[in-house]
Tab-separated table of C-alpha atoms in Angstrom:
chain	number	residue	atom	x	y	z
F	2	UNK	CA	42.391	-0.952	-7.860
F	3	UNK	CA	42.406	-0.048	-11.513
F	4	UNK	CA	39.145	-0.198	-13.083
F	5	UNK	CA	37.762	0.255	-17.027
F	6	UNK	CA	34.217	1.349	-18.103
F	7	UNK	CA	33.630	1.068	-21.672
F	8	UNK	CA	30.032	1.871	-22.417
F	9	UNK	CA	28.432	2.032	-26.772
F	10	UNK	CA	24.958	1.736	-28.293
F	11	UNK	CA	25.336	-2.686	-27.944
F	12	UNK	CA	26.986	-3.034	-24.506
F	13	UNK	CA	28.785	-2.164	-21.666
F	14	UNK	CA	31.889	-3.341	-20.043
F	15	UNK	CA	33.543	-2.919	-16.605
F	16	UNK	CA	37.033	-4.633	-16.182
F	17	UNK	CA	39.178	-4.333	-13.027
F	18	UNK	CA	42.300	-6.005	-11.527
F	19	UNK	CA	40.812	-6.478	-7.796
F	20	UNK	CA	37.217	-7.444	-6.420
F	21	UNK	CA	37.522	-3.904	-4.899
F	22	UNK	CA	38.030	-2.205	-8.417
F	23	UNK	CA	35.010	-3.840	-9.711
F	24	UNK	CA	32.958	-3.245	-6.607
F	25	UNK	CA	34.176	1.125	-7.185
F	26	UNK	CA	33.638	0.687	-11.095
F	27	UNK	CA	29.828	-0.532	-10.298
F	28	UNK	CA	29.661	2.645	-8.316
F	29	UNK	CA	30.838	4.609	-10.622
F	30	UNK	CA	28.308	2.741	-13.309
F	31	UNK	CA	25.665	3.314	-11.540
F	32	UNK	CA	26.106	6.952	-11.278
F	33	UNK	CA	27.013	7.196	-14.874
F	34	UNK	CA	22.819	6.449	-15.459
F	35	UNK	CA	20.286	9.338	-15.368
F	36	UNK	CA	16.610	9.875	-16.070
F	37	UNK	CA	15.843	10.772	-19.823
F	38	UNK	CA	13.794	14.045	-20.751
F	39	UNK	CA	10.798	11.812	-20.910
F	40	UNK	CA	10.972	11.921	-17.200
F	41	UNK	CA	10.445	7.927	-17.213
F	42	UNK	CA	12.975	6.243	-19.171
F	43	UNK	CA	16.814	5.657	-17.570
F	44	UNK	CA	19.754	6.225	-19.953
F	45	UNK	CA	23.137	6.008	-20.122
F	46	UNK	CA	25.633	7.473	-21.930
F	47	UNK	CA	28.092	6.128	-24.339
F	48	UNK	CA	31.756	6.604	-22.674
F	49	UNK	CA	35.211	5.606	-21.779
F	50	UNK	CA	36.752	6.098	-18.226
F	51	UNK	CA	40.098	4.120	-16.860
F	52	UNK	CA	39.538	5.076	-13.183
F	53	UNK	CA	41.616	4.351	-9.772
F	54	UNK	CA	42.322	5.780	-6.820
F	55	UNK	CA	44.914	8.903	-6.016
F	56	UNK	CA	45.620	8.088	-2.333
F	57	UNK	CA	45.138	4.448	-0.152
F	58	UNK	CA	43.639	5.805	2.657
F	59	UNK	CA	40.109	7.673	2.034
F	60	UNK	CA	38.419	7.885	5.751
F	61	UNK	CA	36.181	8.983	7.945
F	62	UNK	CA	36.658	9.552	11.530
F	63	UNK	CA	33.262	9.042	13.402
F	64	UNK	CA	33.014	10.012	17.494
F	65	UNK	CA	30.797	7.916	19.141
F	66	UNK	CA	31.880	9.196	22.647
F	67	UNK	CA	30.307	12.259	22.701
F	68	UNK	CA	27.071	11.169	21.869
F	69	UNK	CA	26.180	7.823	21.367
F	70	UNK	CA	24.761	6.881	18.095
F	71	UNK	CA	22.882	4.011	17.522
F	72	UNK	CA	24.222	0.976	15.300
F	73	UNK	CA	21.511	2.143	11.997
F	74	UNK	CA	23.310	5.891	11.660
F	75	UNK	CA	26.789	4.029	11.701
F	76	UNK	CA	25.822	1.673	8.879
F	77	UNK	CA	24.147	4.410	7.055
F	78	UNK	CA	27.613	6.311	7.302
F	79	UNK	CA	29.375	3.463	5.888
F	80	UNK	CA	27.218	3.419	3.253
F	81	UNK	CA	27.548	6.833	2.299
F	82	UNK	CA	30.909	6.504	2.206
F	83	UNK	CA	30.844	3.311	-0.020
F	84	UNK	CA	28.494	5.696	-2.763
F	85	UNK	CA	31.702	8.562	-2.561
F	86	UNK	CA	34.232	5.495	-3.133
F	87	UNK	CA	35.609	5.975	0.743
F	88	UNK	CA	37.583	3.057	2.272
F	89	UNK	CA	38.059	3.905	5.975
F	90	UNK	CA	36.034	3.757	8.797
F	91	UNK	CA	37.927	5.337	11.774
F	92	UNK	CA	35.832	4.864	14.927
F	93	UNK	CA	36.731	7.176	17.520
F	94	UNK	CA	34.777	4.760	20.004
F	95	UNK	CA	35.713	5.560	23.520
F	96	UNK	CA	36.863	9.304	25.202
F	97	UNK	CA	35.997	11.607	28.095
F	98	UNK	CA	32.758	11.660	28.256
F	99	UNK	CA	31.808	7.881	27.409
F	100	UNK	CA	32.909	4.687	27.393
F	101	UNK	CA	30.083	2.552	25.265
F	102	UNK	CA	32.770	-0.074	24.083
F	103	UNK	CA	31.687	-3.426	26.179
F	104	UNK	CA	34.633	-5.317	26.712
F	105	UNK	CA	34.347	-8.744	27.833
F	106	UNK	CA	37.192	-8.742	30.237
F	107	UNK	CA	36.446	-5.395	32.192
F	108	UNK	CA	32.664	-4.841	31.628
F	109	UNK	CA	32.516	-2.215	34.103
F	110	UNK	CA	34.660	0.232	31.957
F	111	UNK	CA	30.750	0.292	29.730
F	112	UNK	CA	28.665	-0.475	32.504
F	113	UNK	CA	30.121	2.388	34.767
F	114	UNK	CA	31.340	4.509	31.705
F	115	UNK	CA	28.809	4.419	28.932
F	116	UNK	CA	26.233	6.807	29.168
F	117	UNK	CA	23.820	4.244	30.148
F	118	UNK	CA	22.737	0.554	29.555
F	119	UNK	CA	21.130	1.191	25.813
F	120	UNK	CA	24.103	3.407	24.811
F	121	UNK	CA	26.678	0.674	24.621
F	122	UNK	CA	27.951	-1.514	21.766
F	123	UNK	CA	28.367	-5.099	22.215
F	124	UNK	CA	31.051	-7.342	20.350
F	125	UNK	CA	28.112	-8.467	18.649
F	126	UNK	CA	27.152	-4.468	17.439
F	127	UNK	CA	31.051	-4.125	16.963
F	128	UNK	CA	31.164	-7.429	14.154
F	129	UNK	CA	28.337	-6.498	12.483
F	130	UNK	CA	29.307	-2.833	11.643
F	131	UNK	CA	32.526	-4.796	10.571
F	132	UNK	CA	30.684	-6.986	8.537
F	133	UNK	CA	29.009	-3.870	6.761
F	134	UNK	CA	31.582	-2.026	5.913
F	135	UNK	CA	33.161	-5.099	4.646
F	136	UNK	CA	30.612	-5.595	1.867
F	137	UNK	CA	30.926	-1.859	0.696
F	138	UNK	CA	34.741	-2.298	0.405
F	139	UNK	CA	35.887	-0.757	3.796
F	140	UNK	CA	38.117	-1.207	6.569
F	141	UNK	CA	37.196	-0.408	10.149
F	142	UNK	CA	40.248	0.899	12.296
F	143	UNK	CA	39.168	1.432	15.633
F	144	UNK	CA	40.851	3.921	18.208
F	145	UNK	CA	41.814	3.640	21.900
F	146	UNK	CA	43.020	7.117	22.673
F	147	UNK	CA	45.421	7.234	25.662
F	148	UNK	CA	46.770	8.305	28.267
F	149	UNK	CA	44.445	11.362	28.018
F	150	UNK	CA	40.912	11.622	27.042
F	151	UNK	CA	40.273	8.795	29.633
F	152	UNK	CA	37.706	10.360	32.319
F	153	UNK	CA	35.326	8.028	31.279
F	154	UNK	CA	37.601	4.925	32.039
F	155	UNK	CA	38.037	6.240	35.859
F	156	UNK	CA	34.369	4.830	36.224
F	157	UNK	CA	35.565	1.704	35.440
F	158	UNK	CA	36.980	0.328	38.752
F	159	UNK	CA	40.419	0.241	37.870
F	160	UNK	CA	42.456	0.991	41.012
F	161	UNK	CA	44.903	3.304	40.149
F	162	UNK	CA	44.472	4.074	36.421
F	163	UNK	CA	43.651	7.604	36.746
F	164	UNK	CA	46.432	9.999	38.127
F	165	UNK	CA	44.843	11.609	40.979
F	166	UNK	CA	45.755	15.741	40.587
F	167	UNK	CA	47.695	17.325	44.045
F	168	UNK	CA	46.114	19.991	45.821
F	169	UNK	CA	44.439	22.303	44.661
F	170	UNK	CA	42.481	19.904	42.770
F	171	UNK	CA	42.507	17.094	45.012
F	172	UNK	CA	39.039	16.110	43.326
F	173	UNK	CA	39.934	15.948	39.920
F	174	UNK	CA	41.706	13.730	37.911
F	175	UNK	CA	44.045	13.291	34.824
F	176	UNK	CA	45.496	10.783	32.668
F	177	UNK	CA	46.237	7.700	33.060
F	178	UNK	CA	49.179	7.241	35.605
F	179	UNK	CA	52.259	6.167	33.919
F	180	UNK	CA	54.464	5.064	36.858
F	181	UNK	CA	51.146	2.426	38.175
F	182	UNK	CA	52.947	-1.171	36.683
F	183	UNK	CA	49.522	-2.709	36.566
F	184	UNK	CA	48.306	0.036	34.292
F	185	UNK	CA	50.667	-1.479	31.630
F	186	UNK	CA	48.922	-4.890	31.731
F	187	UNK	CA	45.281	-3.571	32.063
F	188	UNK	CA	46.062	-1.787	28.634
F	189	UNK	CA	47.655	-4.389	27.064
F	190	UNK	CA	44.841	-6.477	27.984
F	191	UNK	CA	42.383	-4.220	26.484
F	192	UNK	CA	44.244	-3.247	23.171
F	193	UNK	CA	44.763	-7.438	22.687
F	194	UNK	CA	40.880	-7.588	22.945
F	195	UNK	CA	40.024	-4.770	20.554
F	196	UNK	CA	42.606	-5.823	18.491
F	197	UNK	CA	40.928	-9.671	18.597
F	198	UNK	CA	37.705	-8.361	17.572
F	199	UNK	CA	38.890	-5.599	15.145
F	200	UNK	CA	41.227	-7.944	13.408
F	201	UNK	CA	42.687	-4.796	11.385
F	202	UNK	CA	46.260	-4.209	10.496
F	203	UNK	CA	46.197	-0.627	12.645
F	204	UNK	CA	45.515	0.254	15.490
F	205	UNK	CA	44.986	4.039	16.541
F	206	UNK	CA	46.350	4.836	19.695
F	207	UNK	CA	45.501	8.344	20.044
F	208	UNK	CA	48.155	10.291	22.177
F	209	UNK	CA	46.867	13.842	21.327
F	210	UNK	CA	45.765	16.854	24.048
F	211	UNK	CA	47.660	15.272	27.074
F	212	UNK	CA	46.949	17.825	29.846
F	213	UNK	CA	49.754	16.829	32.026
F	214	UNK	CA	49.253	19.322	34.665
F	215	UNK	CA	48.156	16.243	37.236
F	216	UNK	CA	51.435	15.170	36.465
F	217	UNK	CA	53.113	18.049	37.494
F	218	UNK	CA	51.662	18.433	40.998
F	219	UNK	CA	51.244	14.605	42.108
F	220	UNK	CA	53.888	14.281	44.368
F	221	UNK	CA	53.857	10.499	43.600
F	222	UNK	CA	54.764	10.733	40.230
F	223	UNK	CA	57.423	13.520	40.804
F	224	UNK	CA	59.214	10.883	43.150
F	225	UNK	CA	59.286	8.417	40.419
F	226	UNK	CA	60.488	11.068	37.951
F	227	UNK	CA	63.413	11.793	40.468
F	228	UNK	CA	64.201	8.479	40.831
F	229	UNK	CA	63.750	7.452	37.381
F	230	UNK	CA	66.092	11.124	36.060
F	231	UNK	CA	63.476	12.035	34.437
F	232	UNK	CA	64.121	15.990	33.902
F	233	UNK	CA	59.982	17.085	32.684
F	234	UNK	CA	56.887	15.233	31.917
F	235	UNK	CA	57.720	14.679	28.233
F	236	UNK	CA	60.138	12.349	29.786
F	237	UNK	CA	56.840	10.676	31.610
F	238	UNK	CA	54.976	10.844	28.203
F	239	UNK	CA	58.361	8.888	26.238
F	240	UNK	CA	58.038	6.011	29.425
F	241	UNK	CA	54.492	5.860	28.879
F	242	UNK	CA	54.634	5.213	25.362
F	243	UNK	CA	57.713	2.624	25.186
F	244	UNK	CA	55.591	0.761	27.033
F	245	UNK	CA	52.536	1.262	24.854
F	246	UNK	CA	54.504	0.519	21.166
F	247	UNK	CA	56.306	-2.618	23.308
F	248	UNK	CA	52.393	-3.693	23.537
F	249	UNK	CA	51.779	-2.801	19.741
F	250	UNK	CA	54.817	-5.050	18.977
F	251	UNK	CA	53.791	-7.768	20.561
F	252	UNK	CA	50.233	-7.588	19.209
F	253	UNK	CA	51.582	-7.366	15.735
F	254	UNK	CA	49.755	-4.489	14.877
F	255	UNK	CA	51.128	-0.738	12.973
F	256	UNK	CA	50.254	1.753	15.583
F	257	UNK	CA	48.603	4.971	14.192
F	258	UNK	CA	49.363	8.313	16.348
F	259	UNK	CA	48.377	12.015	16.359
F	260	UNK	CA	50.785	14.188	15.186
F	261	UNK	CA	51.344	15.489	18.852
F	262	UNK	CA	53.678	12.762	20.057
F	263	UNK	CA	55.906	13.426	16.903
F	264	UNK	CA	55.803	17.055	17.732
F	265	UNK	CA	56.685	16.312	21.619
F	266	UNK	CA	59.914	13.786	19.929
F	267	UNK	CA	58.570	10.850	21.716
F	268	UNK	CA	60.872	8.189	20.232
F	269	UNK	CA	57.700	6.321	17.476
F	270	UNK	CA	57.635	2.652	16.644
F	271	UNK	CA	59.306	2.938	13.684
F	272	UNK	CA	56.227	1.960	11.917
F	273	UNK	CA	53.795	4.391	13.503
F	274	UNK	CA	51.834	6.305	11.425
F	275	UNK	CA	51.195	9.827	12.094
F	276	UNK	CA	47.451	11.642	11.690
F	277	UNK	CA	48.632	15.363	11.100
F	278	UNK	CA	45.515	17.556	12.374
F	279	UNK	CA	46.758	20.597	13.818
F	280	UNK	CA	49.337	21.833	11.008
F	281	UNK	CA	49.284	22.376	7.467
F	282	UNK	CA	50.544	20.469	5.152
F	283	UNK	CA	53.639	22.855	4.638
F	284	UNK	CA	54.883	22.900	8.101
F	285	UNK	CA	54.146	19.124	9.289
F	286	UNK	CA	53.709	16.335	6.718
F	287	UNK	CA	56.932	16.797	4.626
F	288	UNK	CA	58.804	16.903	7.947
F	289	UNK	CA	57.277	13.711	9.426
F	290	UNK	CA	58.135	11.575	5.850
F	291	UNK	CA	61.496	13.114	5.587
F	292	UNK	CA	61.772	11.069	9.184
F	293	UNK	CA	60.748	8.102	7.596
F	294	UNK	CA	56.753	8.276	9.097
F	295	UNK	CA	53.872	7.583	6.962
F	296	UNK	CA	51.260	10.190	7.152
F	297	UNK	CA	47.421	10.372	7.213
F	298	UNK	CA	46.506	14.144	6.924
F	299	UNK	CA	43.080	15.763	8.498
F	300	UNK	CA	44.118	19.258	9.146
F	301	UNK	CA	41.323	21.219	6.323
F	302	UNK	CA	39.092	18.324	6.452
F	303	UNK	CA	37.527	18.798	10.488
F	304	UNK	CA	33.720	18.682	8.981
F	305	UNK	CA	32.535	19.514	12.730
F	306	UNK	CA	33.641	23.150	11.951
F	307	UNK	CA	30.533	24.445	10.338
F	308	UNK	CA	29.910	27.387	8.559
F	309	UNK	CA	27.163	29.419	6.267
F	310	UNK	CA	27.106	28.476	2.595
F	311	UNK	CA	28.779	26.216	0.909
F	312	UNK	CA	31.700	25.253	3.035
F	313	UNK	CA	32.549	22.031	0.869
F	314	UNK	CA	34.332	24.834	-0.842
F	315	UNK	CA	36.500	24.597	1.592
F	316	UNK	CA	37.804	20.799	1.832
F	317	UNK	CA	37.769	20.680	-1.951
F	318	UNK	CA	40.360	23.431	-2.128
F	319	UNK	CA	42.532	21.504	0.349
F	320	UNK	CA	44.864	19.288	-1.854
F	321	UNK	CA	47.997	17.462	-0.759
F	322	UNK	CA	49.227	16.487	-3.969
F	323	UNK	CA	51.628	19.378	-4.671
F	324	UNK	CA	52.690	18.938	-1.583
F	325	UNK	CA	53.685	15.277	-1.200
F	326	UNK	CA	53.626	14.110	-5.040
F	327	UNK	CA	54.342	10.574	-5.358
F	328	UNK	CA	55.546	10.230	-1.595
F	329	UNK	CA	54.465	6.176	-0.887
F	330	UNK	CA	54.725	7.762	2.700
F	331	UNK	CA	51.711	9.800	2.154
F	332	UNK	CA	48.815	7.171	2.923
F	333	UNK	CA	46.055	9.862	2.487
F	334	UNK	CA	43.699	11.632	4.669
F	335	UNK	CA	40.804	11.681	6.606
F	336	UNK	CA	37.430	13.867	6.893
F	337	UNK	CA	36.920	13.765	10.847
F	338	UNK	CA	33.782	14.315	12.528
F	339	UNK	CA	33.924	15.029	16.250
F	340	UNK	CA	30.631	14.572	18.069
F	341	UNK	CA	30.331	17.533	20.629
F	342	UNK	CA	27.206	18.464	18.160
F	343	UNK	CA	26.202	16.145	16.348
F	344	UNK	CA	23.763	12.794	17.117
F	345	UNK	CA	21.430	10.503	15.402
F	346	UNK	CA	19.426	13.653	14.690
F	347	UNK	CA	21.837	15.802	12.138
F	348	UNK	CA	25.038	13.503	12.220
F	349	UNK	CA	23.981	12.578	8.300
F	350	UNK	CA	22.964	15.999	6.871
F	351	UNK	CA	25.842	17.658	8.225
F	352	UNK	CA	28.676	14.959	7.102
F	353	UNK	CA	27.154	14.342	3.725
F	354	UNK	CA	27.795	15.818	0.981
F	355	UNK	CA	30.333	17.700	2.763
F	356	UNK	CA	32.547	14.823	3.283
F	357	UNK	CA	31.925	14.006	-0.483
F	358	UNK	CA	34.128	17.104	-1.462
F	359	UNK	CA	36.888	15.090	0.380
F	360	UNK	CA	36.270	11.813	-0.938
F	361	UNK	CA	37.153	13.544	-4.298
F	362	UNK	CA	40.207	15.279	-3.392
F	363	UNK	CA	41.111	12.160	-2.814
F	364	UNK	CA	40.482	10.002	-5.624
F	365	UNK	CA	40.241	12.257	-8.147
F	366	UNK	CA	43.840	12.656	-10.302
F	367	UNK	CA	41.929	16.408	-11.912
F	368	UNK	CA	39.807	18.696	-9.805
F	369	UNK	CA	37.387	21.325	-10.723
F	370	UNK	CA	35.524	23.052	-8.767
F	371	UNK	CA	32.853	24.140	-11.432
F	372	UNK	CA	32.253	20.547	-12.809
F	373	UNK	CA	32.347	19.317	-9.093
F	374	UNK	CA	29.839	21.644	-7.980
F	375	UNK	CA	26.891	20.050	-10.454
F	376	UNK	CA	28.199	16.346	-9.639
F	377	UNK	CA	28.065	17.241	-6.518
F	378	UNK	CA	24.088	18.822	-6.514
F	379	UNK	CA	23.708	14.995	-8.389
F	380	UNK	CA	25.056	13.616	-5.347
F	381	UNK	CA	22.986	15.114	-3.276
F	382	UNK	CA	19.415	13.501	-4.798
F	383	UNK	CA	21.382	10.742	-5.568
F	384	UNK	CA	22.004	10.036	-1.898
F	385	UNK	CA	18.696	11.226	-1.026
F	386	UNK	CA	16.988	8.306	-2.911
F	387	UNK	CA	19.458	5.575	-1.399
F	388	UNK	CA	18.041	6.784	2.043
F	389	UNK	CA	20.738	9.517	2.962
F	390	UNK	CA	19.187	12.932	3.919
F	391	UNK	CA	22.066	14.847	2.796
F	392	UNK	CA	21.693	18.527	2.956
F	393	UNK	CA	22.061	20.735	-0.090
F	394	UNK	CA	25.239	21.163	-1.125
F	395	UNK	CA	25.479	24.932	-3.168
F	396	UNK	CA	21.993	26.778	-2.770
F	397	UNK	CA	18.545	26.910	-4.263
F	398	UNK	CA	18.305	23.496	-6.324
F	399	UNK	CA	15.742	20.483	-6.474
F	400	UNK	CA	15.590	16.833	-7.184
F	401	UNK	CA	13.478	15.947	-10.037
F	402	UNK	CA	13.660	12.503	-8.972
């Protein structure tokens, strides 16, 4: 995605070896232009720049579970992250609390699940945020987190999905039940549709927080563990995943995992990608590509976590690169933002330019934290006039324009 500006007093010039390099050098043209002293006359200034990108993978994980957000504030997203040069759109669509993912085969999994009739997105919602992020140079990757994080899919009508917790708790239920046959072919059915619509390369499968206590006390699935020799319920969790990367296989897709099921040693498809979110980079990611596991790191970058001042601090002083160097395994990272606070309302201010900080990180081949703090007060009232109400970024400043 190489791309060359080369700007004098007669012309200016933008050369690039991919549509996607010129698309990222007309970004960074346009925010090579400012207003003159005059206050009414644009200039730009004469310059050089060979530009690409440090890392592949430059996301953003949106939750859309939590609190439904309408199909506007997820196209405005994308095109916030097309103006800091991000290429990612991880949409954490379905969880807990929600399920507003319509799916043509099972409809009741929305129409029981979502939070209600207008907080659902149709296949036709679904292809055009595709669409969108298409023309700003971005991939959508959705993600079907299972076999926990599924309460919402229990609404659903699906007999048996849900493992059904033992006394004391004979009201509640867990994850999905791994020993149910059927539950194998409802999922594969549903990953084959998202996958159909999606039409991306991954696939996130989630995996992560698996309370398995309903495992431990339904005395259905500890008679299939007995029978099966199956010593604990990470033995469970291994079944239940050979079953979901034989599904993965078959739908041609790279499954992308959280870094629990690596931590847990569930035997990976041997192309699975692991999103490291709990560790540092230290302790996790070198040991995941020493096993041969490309790695999408979010760990410093949880922009849900929200604190007084100017936290971008923070995710710009998180760099990978002396960490993993020139590791091809290291795909790049991800700034994630969960939704337990966030809604149409605030989701913008509080991503943006927060998330720009990361953006950089992972682009950028030279940081500084002093230069990046005035680009980043640019970036601000630049975003501001494309229609992004991003917050201020390091105190007391204004936009002349």
């Amino acid at each position: 995605m190489l791309n060359e500006i080369k700007i004098n007093n007669s012309c200016g010039i933008l050369l690039a070896s991919s549509i996607w390099g010129i698309f990222r050098g007309l970004e960074t043209f346009s925010q090579l232009v400012y207003l003159g002293t005059d206050g009414s006359t644009f200039v730009i200034r004469s310059t050089s720049i060979v530009d690409y990108p440090k890392f592949r993978h430059r996301g953003f994980l949106l939750d859309t579970s939590r609190h439904y957000l309408p199909i506007e504030t997820i196209t405005k997203t994308l095109d916030a992250m097309s103006y800091s040069k991000m290429n990612v759109f991880h949409w954490h669509m379905v969880d807990d609390n929600s399920f507003p993912f319509q799916s043509s085969v099972f409809p009741n999994l929305s129409d029981r699940g979502a939070f209600g009739n207008s907080a659902i997105y149709t296949k036709n919602d679904v292809k055009y945020v595709i669409e969108h992020a298409k023309r700003r140079g971005i991939r959508v990757i959705p993600e079907i987190d299972t076999p926990g994080h599924t309460l919402s899919w229990g609404l659903g009508g699906i007999p048996g999905l849900l493992t059904s917790c033992s006394d004391p708790h004979s009201n509640r239920f867990g994850p999905i039940d791994p020993t149910v046959e059927e539950n194998y072919n409802f999922i594969r059915i549903l990953l084959s549709e998202v996958n159909g619509l999606f039409q991306d390369k991954y696939l996130h499968l989630g995996g992560d927080e698996i309370d398995t206590s309903c495992w431990s006390t339904n005395k259905k699935i500890q008679m299939f563990m007995l029978r099966n020799n199956m010593s604990d319920v990470v033995d469970l969790e291994k079944y239940y995943f050979a079953n979901i990367f034989n599904i993965t296989q078959n739908l041609r897709t790279v499954p992308i995992v959280w870094e629990e099921l690596f931590d847990d040693n569930i035997h990976l498809d041997p192309n699975a990608v692991v999103q490291v979110w709990k560790s540092d980079l230290n302790s996790s990611v070198s040991k995941v590509m020493k096993c041969g596991h490309p790695v999408i790191f979010s760990s410093c970058w949880y922009l849900n976590y929200i604190n007084y001042g100017s936290d971008w601090l923070n995710f710009y002083r998180c760099d990978p690169t002396d960490v993993v160097g020139k590791n091809r395994l290291f795909l790049g990272g991800e700034a994630c933002m969960w939704g337990e606070f966030v809604d149409e309302t605030n989701l913008l201010p509080v991503s943006w330019p927060r998330a720009s900080a990361v953006a950089e990180v992972l682009w950028s081949h030279v940081l500084n934290e002093t230069e990046a703090k005035h680009r980043l007060e640019e970036h601000v009232c630049r975003m501001r006039r494309r229609g992004i109400p991003a917050q201020p970024a390091s105190g007391p400043n204004y936009c002349h324009y």
